[in-house]
Short mmCIF file of C-alpha atoms in Angstrom, two decimals:
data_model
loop_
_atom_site.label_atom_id
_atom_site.label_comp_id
_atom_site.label_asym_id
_atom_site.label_seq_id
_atom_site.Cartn_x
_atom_site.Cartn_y
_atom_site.Cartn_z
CA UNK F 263 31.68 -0.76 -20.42
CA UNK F 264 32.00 1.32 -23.60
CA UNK F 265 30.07 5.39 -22.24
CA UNK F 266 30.47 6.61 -19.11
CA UNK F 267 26.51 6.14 -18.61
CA UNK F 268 24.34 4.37 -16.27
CA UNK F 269 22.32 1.31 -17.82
CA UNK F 270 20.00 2.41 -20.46
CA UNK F 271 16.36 0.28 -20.16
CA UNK F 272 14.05 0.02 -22.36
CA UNK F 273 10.22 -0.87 -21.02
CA UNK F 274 7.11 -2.12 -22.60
CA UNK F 275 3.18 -2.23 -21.86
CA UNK F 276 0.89 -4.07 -23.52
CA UNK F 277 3.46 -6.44 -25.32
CA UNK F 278 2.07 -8.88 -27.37
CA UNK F 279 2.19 -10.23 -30.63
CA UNK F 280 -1.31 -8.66 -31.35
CA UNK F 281 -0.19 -4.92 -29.73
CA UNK F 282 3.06 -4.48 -32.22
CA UNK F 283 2.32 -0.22 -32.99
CA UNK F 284 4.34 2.13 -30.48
CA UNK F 285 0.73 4.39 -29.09
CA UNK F 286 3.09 6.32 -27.06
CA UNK F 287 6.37 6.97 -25.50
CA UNK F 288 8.50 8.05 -22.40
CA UNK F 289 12.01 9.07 -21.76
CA UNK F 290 13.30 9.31 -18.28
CA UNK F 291 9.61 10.09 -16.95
CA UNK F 292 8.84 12.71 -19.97
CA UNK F 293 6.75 12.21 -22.80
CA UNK F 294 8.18 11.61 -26.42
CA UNK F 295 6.55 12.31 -29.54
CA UNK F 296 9.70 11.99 -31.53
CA UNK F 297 10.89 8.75 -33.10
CA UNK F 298 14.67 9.54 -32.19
CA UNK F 299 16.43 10.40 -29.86
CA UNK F 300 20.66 11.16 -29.82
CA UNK F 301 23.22 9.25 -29.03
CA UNK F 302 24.26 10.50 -26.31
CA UNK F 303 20.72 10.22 -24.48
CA UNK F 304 21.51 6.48 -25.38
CA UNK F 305 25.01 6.16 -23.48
CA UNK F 306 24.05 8.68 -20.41
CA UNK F 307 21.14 5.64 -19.36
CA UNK F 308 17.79 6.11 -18.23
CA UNK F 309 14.61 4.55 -19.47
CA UNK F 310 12.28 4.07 -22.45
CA UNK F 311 8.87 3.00 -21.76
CA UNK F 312 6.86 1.99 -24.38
CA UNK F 313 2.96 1.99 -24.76
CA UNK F 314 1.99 -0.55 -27.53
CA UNK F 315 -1.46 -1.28 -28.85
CA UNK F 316 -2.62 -3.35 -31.94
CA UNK F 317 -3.46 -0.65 -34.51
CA UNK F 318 -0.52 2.31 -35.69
CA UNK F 319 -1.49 5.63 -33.57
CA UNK F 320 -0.83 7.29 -36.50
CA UNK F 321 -0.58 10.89 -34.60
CA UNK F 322 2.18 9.98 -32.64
CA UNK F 323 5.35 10.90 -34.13
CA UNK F 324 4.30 12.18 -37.21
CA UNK F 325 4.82 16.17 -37.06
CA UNK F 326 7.28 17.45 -39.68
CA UNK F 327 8.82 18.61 -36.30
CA UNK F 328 9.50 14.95 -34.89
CA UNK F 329 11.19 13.96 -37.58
CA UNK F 330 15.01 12.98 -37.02
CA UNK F 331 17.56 16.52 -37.62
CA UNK F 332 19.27 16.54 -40.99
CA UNK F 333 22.88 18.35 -42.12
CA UNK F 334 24.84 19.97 -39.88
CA UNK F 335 22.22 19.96 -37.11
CA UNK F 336 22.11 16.01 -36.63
CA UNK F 337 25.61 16.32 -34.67
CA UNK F 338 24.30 18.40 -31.97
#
């Protein structure tokens, strides 16, 4: 009732309480090897989906280049 958006879900596979380490991710059908995403991806809806496993996938997400903006460039 807040954004213009549609609903925003957010999916997971594999949930358990052994499988707690994100192996992969998608947004709106696409794959995601960032940890972030902006706001506004938030408020315009779509979908998350998840893929968990038990042990960190510890090459997902962890490029210098998926790391969040900082400065002037986080607004964008």
């Amino acid at each position: 009732r807040y954004y213009a958006g549609k609903e925003f879900k957010i999916i997971t596979e594999n949930n358990t309480a052994e499988n707690m380490y994100i192996q992969s991710a998608e947004l709106n059908g696409k794959p995601l090897n960032k940890v972030w995403f902006y706001h506004e991806t938030l408020t315009a809806g779509g979908t998350l989906r998840l893929l968990l496993g038990p042990e960190p996938n510890k090459e997902w997400g962890t490029r210098p280049e998926d790391a969040p903006p900082l400065g002037s460039d986080a607004t964008q």
